[in-house]
mmCIF file of C-alpha atoms in Angstrom:
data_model
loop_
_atom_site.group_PDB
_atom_site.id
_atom_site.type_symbol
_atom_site.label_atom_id
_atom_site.label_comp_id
_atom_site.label_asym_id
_atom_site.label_seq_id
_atom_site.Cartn_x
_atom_site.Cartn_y
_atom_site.Cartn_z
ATOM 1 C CA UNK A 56 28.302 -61.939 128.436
ATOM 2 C CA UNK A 57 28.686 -58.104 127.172
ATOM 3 C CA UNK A 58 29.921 -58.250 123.407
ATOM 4 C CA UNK A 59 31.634 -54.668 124.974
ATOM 5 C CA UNK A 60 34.737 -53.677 125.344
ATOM 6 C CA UNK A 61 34.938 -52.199 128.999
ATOM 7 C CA UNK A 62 37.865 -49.772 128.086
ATOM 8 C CA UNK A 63 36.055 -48.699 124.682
ATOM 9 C CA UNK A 64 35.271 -45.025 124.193
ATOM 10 C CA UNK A 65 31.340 -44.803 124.767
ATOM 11 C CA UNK A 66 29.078 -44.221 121.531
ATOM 12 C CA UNK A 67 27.322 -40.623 121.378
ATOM 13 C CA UNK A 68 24.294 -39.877 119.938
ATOM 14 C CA UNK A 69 25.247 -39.230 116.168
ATOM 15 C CA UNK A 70 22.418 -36.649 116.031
ATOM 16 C CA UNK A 71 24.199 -34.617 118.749
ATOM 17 C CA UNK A 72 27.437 -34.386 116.716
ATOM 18 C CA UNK A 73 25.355 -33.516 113.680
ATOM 19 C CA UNK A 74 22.889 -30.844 115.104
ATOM 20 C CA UNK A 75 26.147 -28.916 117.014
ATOM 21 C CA UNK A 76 27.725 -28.506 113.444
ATOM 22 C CA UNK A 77 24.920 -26.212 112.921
ATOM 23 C CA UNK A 78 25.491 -24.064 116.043
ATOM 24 C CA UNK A 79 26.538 -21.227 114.829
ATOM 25 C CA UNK A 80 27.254 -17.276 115.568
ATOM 26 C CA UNK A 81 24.739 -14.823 114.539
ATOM 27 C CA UNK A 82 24.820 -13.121 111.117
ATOM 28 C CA UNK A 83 26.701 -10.108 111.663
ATOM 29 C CA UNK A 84 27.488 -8.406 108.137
ATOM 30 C CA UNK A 85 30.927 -6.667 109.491
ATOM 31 C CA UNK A 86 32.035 -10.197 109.456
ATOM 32 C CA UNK A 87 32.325 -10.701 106.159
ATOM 33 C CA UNK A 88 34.673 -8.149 103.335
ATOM 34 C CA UNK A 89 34.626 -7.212 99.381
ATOM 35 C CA UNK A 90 36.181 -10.672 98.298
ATOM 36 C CA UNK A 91 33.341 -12.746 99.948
ATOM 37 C CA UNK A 92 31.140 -10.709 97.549
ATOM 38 C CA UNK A 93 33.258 -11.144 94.667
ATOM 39 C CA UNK A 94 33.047 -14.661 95.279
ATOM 40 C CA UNK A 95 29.487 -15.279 95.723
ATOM 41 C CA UNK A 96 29.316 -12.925 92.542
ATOM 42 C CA UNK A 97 31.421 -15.469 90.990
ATOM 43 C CA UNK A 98 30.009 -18.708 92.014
ATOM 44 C CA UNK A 99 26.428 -17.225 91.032
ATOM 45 C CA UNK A 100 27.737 -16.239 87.798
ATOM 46 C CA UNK A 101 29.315 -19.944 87.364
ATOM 47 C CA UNK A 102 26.072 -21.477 88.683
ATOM 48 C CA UNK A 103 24.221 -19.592 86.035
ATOM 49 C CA UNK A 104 26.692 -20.377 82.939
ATOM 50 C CA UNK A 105 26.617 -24.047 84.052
ATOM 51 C CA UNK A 106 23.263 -24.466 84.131
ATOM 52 C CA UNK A 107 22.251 -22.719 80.594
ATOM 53 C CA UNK A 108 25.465 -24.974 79.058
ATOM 54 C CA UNK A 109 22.919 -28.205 80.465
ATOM 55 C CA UNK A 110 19.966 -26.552 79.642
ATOM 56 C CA UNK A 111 21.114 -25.604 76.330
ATOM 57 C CA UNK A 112 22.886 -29.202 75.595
ATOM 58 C CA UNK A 113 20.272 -31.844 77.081
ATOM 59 C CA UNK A 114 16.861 -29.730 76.495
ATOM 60 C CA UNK A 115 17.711 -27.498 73.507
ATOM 61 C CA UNK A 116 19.789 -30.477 71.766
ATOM 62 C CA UNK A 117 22.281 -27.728 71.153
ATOM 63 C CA UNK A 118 25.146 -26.163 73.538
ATOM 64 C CA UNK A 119 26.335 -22.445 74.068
ATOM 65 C CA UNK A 120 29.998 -22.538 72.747
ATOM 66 C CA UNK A 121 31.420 -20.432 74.987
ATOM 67 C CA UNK A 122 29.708 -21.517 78.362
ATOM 68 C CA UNK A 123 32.336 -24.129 78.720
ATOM 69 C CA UNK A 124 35.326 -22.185 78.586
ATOM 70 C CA UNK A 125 33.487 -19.493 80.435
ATOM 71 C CA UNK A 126 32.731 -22.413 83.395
ATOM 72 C CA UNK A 127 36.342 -23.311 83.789
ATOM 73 C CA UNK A 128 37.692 -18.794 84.116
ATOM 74 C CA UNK A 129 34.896 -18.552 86.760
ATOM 75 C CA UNK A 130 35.851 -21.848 88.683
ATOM 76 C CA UNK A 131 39.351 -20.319 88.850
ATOM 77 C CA UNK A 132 38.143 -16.747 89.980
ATOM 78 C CA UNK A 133 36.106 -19.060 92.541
ATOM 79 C CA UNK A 134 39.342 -21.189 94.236
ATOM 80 C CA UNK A 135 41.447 -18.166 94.222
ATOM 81 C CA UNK A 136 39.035 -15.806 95.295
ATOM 82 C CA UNK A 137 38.043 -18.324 98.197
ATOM 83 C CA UNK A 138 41.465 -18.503 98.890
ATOM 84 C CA UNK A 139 42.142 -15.212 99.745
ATOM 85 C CA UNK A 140 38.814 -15.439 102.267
ATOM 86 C CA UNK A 141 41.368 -18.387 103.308
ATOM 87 C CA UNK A 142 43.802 -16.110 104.077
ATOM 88 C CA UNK A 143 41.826 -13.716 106.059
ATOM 89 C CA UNK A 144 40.698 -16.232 108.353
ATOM 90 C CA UNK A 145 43.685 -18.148 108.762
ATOM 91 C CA UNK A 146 41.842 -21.176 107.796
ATOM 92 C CA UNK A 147 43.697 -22.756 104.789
ATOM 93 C CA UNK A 148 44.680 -26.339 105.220
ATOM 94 C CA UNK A 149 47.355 -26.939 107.528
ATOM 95 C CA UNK A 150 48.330 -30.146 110.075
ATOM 96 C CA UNK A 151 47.898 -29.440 113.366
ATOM 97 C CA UNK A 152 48.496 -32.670 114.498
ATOM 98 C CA UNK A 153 52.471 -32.213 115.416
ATOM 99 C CA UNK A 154 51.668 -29.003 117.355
ATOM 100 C CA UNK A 155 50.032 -30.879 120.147
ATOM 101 C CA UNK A 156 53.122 -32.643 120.750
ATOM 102 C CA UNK A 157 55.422 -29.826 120.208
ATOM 103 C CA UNK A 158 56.570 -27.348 123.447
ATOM 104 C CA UNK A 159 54.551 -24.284 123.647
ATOM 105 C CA UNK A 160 58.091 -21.803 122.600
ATOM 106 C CA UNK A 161 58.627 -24.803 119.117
ATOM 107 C CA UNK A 162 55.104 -24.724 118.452
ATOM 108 C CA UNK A 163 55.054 -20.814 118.344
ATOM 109 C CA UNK A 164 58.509 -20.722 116.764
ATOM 110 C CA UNK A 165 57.067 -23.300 113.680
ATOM 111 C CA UNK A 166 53.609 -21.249 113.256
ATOM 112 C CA UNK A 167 55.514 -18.027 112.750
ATOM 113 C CA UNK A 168 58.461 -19.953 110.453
ATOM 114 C CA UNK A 169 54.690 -21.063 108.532
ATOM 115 C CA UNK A 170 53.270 -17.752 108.390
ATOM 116 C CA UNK A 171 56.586 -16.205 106.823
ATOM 117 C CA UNK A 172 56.789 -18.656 104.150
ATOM 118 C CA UNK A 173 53.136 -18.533 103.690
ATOM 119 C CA UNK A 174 53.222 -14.941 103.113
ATOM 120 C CA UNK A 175 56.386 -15.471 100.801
ATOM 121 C CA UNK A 176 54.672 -17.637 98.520
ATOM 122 C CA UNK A 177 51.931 -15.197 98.056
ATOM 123 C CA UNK A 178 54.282 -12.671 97.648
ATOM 124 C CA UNK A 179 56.330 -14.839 95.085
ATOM 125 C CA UNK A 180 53.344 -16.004 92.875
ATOM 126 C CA UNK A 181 51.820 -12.600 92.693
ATOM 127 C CA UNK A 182 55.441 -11.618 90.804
ATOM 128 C CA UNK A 183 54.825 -14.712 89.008
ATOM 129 C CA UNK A 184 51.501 -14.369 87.724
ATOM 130 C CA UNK A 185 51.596 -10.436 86.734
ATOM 131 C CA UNK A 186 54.870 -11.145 84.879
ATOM 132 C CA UNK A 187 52.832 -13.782 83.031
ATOM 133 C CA UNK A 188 50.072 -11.848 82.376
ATOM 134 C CA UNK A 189 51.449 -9.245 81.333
ATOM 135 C CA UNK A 190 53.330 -11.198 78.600
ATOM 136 C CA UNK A 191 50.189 -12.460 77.690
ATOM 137 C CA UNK A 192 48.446 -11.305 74.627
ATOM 138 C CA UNK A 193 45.813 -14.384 73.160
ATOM 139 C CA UNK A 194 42.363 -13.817 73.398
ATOM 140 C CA UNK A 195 40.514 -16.652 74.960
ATOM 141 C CA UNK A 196 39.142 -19.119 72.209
ATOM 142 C CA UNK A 197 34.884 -18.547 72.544
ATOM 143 C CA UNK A 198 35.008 -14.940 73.021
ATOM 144 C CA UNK A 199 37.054 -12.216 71.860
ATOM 145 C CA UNK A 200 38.504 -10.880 75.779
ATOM 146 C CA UNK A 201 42.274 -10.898 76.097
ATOM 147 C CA UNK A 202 43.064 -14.157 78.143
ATOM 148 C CA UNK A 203 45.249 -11.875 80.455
ATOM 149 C CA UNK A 204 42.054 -11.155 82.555
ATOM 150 C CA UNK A 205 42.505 -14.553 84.103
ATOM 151 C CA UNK A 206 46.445 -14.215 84.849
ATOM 152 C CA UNK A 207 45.496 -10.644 86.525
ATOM 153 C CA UNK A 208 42.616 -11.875 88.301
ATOM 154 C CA UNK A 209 44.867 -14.642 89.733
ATOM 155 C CA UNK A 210 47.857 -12.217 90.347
ATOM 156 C CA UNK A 211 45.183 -10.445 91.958
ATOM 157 C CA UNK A 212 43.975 -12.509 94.608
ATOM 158 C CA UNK A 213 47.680 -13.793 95.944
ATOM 159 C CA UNK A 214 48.139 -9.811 96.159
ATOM 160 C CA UNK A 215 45.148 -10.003 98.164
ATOM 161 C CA UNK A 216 45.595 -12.990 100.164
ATOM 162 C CA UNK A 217 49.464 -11.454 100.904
ATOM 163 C CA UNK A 218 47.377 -8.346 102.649
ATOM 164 C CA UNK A 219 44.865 -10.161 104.194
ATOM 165 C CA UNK A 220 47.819 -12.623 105.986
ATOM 166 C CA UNK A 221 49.204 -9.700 107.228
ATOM 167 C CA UNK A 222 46.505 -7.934 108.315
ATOM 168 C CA UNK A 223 45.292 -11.421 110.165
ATOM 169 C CA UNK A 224 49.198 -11.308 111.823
ATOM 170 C CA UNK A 225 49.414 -7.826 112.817
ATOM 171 C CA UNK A 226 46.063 -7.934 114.840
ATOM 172 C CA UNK A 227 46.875 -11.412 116.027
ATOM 173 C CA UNK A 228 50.315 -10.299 117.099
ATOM 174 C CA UNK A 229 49.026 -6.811 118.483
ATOM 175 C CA UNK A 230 46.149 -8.411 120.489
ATOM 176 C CA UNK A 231 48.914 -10.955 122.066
ATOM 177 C CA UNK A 232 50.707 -8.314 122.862
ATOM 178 C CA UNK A 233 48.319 -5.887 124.743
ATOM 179 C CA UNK A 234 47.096 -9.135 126.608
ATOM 180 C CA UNK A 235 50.692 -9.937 128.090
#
């Protein structure tokens, strides 16, 4: 007797489903734009910091002060730089699952409804954070830099990721349009 199900979906090879996550495009440099090198900047920089704060702490026996504090402002300039790469490529976390079951004209309807309030929030929170930073006026506690560098770098990026979502819609929307 077959311990099978008959109407069970057959097993692939897992090595097939592993090796096609690494088919890729070619490298082409005009792919990529001035915040994807602001963020590998930044994640360098944080890769450095964190590693002399571990160096420093568990084979010197005594840690940097300020690499800490200096870890956590470049983890943020990380996510929200990354974020506005996000934007560009439309790829920020969204469920697709109820457009499959939606009619073509809803489905279109609910990804512009999406976009708008996307861009909105972008919009919103830049206001937000430049009113906050520029109410700002501490220094941060390790080193003496105003902490309003953070706020602006933040206020910064939705700016950014409020350009790039329109940019991504206007050439969507203008390619759809010279295809019709």
């Amino acid at each position: 007797m077959n311990d099978t199900r008959e109407d069970a979906a057959p097993i692939g090879d897992p090595m097939i489903d592993f090796e096609s996550a690494f088919d890729d495009a070619p490298f082409r440099l005009s792919d990529y734009r001035i915040e994807d090198l602001v963020t590998l900047i930044l994640f360098w920089a944080l890769i450095l910091v964190v590693f002399a704060q571990f160096f420093s702490r568990y084979v010197m026996g005594d840690s940097i002060g300020w690499t800490e504090e200096i870890a956590r402002y470049l983890l943020i300039g990380v996510g929200f730089m990354g974020s506005v790469m996000a934007a560009r490529n439309g790829s920020h976390i969204m469920v697709e699952f109820f457009y499959h079951y939606m009619p073509a004209w809803q489905a279109l309807l609910l990804e512009r409804l999406v976009n708008l309030v996307s861009l909105s929030f972008y919009i919103a929170m830049a206001w937000v954070t430049y009113q906050l930073a520029s109410r700002t006026s501490s220094l941060m506690v390790s080193i003496d830099l105003p902490k309003s560098i953070i706020y602006f770098t933040v206020c910064g990026a939705f700016v950014l990721m409020a350009f790039r979502t329109v940019q991504r819609l206007y050439l969507k929307y203008r390619d759809r349009t010279n295809d019709a």
